[in-house]
XYZ file of C-alpha atoms in Angstrom:
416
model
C -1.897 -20.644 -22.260
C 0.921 -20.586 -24.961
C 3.289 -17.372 -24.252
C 6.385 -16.017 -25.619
C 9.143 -14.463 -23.427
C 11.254 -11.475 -24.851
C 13.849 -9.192 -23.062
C 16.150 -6.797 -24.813
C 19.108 -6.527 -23.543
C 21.603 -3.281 -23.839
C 25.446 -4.591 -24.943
C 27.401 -6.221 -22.125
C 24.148 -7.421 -20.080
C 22.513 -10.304 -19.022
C 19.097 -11.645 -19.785
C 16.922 -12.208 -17.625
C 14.561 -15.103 -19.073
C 14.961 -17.543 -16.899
C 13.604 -15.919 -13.871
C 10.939 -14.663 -16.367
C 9.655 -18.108 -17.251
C 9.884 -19.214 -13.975
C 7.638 -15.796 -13.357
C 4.868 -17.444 -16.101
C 5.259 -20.695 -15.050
C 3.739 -19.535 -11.555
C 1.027 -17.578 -13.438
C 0.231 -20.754 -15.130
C 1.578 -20.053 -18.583
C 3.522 -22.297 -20.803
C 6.429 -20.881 -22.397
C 7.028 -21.866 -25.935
C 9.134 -18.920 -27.159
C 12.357 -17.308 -26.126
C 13.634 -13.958 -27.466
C 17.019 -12.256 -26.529
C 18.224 -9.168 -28.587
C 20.995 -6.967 -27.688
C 20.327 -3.752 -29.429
C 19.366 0.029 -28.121
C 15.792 0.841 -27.670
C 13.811 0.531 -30.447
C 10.782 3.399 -30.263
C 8.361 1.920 -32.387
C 8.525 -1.453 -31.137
C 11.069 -1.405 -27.950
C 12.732 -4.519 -30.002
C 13.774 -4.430 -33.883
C 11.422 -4.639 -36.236
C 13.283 -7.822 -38.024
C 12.249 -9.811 -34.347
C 8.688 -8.619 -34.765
C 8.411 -10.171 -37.635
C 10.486 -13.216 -36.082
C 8.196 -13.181 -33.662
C 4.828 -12.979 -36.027
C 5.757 -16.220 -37.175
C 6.397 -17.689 -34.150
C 2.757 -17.083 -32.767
C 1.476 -18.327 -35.773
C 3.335 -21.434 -35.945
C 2.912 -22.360 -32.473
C -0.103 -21.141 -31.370
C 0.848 -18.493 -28.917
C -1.742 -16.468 -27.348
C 0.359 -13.932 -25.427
C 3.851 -12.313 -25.001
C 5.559 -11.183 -22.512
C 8.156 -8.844 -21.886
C 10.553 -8.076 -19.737
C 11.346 -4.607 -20.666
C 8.797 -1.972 -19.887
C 6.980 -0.561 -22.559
C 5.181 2.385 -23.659
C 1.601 2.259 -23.978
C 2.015 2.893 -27.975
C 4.957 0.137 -28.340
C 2.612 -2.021 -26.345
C -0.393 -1.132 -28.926
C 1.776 -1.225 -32.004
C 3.157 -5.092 -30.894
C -0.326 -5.789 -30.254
C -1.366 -4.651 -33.670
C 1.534 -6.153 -35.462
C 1.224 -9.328 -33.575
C -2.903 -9.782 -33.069
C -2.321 -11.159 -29.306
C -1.947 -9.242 -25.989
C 1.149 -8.159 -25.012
C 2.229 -7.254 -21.482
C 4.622 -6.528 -19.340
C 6.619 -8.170 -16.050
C 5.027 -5.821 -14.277
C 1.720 -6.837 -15.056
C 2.586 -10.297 -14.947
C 3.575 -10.298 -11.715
C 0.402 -8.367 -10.515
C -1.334 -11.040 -11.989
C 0.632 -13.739 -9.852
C 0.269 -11.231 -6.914
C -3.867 -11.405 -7.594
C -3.520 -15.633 -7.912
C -2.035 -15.547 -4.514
C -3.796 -13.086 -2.399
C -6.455 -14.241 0.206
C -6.539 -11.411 2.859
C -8.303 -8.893 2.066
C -5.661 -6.435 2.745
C -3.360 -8.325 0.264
C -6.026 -8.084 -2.626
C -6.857 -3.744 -1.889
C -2.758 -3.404 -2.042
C -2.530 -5.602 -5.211
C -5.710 -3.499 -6.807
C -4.368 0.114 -6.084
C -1.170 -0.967 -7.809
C -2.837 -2.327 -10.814
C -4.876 1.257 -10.977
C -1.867 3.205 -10.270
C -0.099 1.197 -13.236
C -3.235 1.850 -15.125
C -3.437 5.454 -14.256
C 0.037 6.317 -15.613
C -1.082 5.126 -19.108
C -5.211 5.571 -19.135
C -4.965 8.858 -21.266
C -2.169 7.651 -23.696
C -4.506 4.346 -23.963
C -7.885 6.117 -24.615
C -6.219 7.747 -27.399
C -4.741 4.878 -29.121
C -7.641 2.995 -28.860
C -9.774 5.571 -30.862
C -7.403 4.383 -33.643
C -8.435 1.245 -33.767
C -9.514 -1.449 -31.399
C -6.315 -3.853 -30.345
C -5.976 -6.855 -28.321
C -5.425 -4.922 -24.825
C -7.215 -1.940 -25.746
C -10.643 -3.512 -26.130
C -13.973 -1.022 -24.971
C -11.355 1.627 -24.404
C -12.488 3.533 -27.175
C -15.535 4.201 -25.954
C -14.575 6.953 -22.914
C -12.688 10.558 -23.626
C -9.534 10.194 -21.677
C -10.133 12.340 -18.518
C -13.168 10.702 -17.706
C -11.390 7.050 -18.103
C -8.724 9.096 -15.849
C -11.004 10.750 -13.125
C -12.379 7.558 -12.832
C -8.866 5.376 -12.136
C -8.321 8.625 -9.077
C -11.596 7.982 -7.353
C -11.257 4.108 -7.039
C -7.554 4.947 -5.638
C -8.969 7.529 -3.700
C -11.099 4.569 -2.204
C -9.007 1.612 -1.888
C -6.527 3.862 0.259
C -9.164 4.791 2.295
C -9.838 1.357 3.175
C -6.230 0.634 3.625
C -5.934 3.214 6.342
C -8.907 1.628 8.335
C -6.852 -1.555 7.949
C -3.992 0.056 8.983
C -5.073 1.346 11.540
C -6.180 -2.201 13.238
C -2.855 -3.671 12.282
C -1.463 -0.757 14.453
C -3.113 -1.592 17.231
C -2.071 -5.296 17.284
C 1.386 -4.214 17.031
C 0.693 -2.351 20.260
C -0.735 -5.251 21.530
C 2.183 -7.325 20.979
C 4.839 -4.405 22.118
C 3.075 -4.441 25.538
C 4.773 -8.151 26.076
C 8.227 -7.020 25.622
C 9.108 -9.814 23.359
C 11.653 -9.207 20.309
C 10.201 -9.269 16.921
C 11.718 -11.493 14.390
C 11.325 -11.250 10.242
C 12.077 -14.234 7.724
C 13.095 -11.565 4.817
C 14.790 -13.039 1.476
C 14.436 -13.771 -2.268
C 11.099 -15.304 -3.038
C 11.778 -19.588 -3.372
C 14.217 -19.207 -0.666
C 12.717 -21.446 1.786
C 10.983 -18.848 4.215
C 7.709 -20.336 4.865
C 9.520 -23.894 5.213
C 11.727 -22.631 7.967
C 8.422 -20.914 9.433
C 6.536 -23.656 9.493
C 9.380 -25.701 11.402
C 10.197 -23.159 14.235
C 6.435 -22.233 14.852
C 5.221 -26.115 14.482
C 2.847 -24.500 11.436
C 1.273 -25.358 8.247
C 1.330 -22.036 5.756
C 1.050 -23.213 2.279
C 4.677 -24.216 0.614
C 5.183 -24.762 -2.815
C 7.575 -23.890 -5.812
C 5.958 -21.225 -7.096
C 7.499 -17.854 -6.493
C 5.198 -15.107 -4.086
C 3.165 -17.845 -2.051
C 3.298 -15.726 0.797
C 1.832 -12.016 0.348
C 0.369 -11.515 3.618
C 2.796 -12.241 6.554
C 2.187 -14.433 9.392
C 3.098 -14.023 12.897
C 3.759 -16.754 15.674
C 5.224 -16.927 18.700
C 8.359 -19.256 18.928
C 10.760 -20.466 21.253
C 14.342 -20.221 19.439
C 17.196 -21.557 22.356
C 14.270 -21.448 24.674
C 13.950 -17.409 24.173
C 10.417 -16.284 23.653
C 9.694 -14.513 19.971
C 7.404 -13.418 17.926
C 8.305 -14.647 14.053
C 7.378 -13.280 11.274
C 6.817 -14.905 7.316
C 6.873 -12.136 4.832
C 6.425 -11.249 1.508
C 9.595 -12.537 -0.686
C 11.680 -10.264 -2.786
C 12.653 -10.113 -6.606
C 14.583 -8.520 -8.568
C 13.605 -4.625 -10.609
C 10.280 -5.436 -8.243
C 7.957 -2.778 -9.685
C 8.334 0.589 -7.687
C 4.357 0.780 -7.490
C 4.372 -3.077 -5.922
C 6.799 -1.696 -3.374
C 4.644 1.253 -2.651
C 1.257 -0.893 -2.748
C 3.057 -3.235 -0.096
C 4.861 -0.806 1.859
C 2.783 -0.962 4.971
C 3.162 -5.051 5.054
C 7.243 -4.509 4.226
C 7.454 -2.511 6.355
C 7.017 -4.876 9.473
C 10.016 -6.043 8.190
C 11.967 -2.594 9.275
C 9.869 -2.859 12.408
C 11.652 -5.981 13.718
C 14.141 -6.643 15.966
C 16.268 -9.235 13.809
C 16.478 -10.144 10.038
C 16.954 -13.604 9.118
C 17.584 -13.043 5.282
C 17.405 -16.025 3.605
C 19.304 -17.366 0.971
C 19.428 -20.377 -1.246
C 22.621 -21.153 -1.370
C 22.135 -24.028 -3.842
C 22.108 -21.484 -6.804
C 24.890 -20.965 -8.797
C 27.470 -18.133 -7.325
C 26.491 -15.308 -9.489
C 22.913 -15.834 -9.023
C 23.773 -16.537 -4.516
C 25.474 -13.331 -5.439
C 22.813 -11.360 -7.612
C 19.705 -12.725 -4.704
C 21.512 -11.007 -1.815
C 22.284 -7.646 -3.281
C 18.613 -7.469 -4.709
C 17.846 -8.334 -1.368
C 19.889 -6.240 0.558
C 18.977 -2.806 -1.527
C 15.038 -4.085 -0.977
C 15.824 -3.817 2.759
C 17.690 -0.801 2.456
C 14.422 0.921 0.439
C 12.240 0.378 2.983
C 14.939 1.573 5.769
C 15.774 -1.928 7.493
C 18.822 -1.017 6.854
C 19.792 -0.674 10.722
C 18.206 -3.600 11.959
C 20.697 -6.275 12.632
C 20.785 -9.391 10.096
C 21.706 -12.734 10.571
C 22.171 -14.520 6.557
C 20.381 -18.008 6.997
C 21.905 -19.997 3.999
C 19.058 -22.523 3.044
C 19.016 -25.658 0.679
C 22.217 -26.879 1.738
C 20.605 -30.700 1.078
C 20.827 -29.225 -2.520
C 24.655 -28.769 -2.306
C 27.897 -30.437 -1.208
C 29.809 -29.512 1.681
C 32.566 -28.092 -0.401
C 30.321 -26.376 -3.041
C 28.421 -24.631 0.233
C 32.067 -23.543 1.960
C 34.117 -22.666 -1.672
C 30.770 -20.004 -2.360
C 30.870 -18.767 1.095
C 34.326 -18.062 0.315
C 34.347 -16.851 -2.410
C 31.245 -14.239 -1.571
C 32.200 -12.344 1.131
C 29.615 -12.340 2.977
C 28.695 -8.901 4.773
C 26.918 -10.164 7.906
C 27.261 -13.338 10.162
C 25.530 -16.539 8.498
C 24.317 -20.006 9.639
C 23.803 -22.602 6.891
C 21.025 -24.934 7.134
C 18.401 -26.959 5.695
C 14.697 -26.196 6.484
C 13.401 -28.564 4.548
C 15.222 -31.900 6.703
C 16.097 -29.745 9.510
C 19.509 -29.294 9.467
C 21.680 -27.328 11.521
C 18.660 -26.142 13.411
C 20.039 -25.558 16.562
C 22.840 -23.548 15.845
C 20.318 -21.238 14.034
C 18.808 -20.934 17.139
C 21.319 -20.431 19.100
C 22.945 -17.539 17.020
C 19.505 -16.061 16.892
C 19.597 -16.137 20.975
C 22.838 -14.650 20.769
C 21.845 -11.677 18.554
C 18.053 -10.875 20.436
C 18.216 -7.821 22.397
C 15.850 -7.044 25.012
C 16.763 -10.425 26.997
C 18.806 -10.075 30.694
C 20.137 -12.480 32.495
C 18.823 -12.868 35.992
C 19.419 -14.856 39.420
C 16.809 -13.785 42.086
C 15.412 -15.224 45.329
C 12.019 -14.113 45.991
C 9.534 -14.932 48.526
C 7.166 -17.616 47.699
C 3.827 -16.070 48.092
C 1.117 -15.676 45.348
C 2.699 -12.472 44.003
C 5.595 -14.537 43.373
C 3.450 -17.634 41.950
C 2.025 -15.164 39.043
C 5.229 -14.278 38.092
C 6.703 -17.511 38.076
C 3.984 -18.319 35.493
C 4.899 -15.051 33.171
C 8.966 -15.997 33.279
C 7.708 -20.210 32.368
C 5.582 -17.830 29.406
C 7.870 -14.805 28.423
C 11.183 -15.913 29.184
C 14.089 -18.634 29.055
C 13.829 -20.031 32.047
C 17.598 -21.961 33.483
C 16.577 -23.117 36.700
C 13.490 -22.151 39.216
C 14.848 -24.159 42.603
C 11.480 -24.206 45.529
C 11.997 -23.679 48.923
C 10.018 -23.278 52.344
C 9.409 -19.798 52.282
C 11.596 -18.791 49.311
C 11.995 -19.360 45.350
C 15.250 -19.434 43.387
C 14.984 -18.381 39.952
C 17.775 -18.070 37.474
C 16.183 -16.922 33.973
C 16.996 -14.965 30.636
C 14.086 -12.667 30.799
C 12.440 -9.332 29.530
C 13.666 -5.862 31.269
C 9.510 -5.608 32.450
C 10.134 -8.710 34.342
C 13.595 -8.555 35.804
C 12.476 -5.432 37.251
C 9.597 -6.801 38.678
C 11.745 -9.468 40.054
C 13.788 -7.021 41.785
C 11.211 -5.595 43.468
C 10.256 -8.384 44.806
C 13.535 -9.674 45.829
C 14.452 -6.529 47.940
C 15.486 -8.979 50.873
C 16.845 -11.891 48.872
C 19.601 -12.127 46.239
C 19.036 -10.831 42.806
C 21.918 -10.823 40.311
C 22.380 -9.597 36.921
C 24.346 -11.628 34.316
């Protein structure tokens, strides 16, 4: 489908049509059409009337069957445009709730992406009953038909229902959080821009396939693995990816999944450092104030600066300068594997929840059951057999070094 791309811009600021066609692109449109005007709003038409008419033409001449906007609009600027212009016209917003719908397969991933849509919808039902009794538009089709507090009522219930739902779901995701608490191994998040290489660097630590591709939002519903990062035990995390003036009912809809993210242990945020410096430097504030929304703003982060195949050396170390980074950083390459093991090594060096350990227990078959939860739940250095005796020397979890020093009441046991 044929779509033009508009944002209005007040004087002094940036557009922001590239990441908008990159935003259709995903939803399978083809952009034909860019506008950029920098003018106040317009209440009639959010843009000037001259680029309506600029952009009549346009649809006519090439055949476009939608437009987009950037801007949010008003339920009658979105009916007058659609009037004016005889296609559908919608927002970012909605665009990216349609991406979001493309790429959801749980089923807890489609219930959040359908309460935000009636949410959205909700805001504007009674406004859009009422223009629609003027005179069916593209958009407004059969809405003419209800009185607007029926249409209304009816937008409440189904949210009534979906959340509902969502709270039995919750619920189970709750207790598999307990579950994986009772091991007493650190949580780890892969947080960042969306496109910044997340589910590439998941799939190499935790030897998985999730799906990979170009396309911004591929991942809506995280997945969890254990991994062994410097030999430390871990569960990691692939979550949803950020984006900039993300729609505050998208956070809301998703705030149960994000916030796993201020549930963890560690952030890696990731960052694609192959981007030119203003956009490196737009992609980590965004980032950073998402965190901060959904209060991860105490968890420690580690910046993992991705793409550097994309980059020379000196382009990679002149941004770095130049940006100041607020947290420690590693810069790799997920895609060839680059670098890898210092990630993991300054991942090691940031998990909490690991002591170090030397202990001689007795070797009995007490001792051989533990043995086989350090080999599972712990970095294990050296585990040295004797007659009657084992010597471990492990980085472990505080459940099992005190189990160790219980049963090493007669033998050595050493911390650090």
């Amino acid at each position: 489908m044929k779509v033009a791309i508009i944002h209005r811009v007040d004087q002094g600021r940036e557009d922001n049509l590239d990441e908008l066609s990159e935003l259709c692109r995903t939803a399978g449109y083809e952009v034909v059409y860019r506008i950029k005007q920098v003018r106040s709003h317009h209440p009639e038409y959010n843009i000037g009337p001259g680029k309506v008419e600029e952009l009549k033409k346009a649809v006519k001449e090439l055949g476009i069957e939608k437009i987009v906007f950037e801007n949010e609009l008003k339920p009658v600027q979105e009916y007058n445009l659609a009037k004016k212009l005889g296609v559908p016209v919608i927002t970012r917003t909605q665009l990216i709730l349609e991406i979001f719908t493309l790429h959801a397969s749980s089923l807890e991933a489609k219930l959040q992406i359908k309460l935000a849509e009636l949410k959205y919808e909700l805001s504007r039902a009674k406004e859009k009953v009422r223009l629609a009794k003027k005179g069916e538009q593209p958009g407004f089709h059969g809405l003419g038909a209800y009185e607007a507090d029926v249409y209304y009522d009816e937008i409440h219930k189904r949210i009534v229902s979906i959340n509902r739902k969502l709270e039995t779901i919750k619920k189970h995701m709750d207790l598999i959080r307990f579950e994986r608490k009772k091991l007493g191994l650190p949580i780890i998040s892969l947080a960042g821009y969306t496109n910044a290489g997340k589910s590439t660097l998941f799939n190499l630590l935790a030897s998985e396939n999730v799906e990979v591709n170009s396309q911004l939002f591929t991942t809506l519903t995280p997945t969890t693995r254990i991994v062994r990062l410097d030999g430390k035990p871990a569960f990691l995390s692939d979550t949803v990816g950020f984006i900039s003036n993300l729609p505050t009912l998208l956070v809301e809809a998703f705030y149960a999944t994000l916030r796993e993210i201020a549930l963890s242990d560690l952030i890696l945020l990731m960052i694609d450092i192959s981007d030119p410096l203003h956009i490196v430097e737009n992609k980590l504030v965004t980032s950073l104030n998402t965190l901060n929304s959904i209060g991860a703003n105490g968890v420690p982060i580690l910046l993992v600066l991705n793409k550097i195949d994309l980059a020379s050396i000196s382009d990679v170390e002149k941004k770095i300068k130049q940006l100041n980074l607020p947290y420690d950083y590693v810069a790799i390459s997920a895609k060839n594997g680059w670098n890898i093991k210092s990630l993991e090594e300054k991942v090691s060096q940031m998990l909490r929840g690991f002591i170090k350990i030397k202990a001689t227990i007795p070797l009995d078959l007490t001792s051989t059951k533990i043995i086989k939860e350090l080999y599972s739940r712990s970095k294990v250095i050296n585990i040295e057999y004797n007659n009657s005796s084992v010597k471990v020397e492990v980085e472990t979890t505080l459940e099992l070094a005190e189990k160790l020093r219980k049963l090493s009441d007669r033998g050595e046991f050493r911390v650090g």
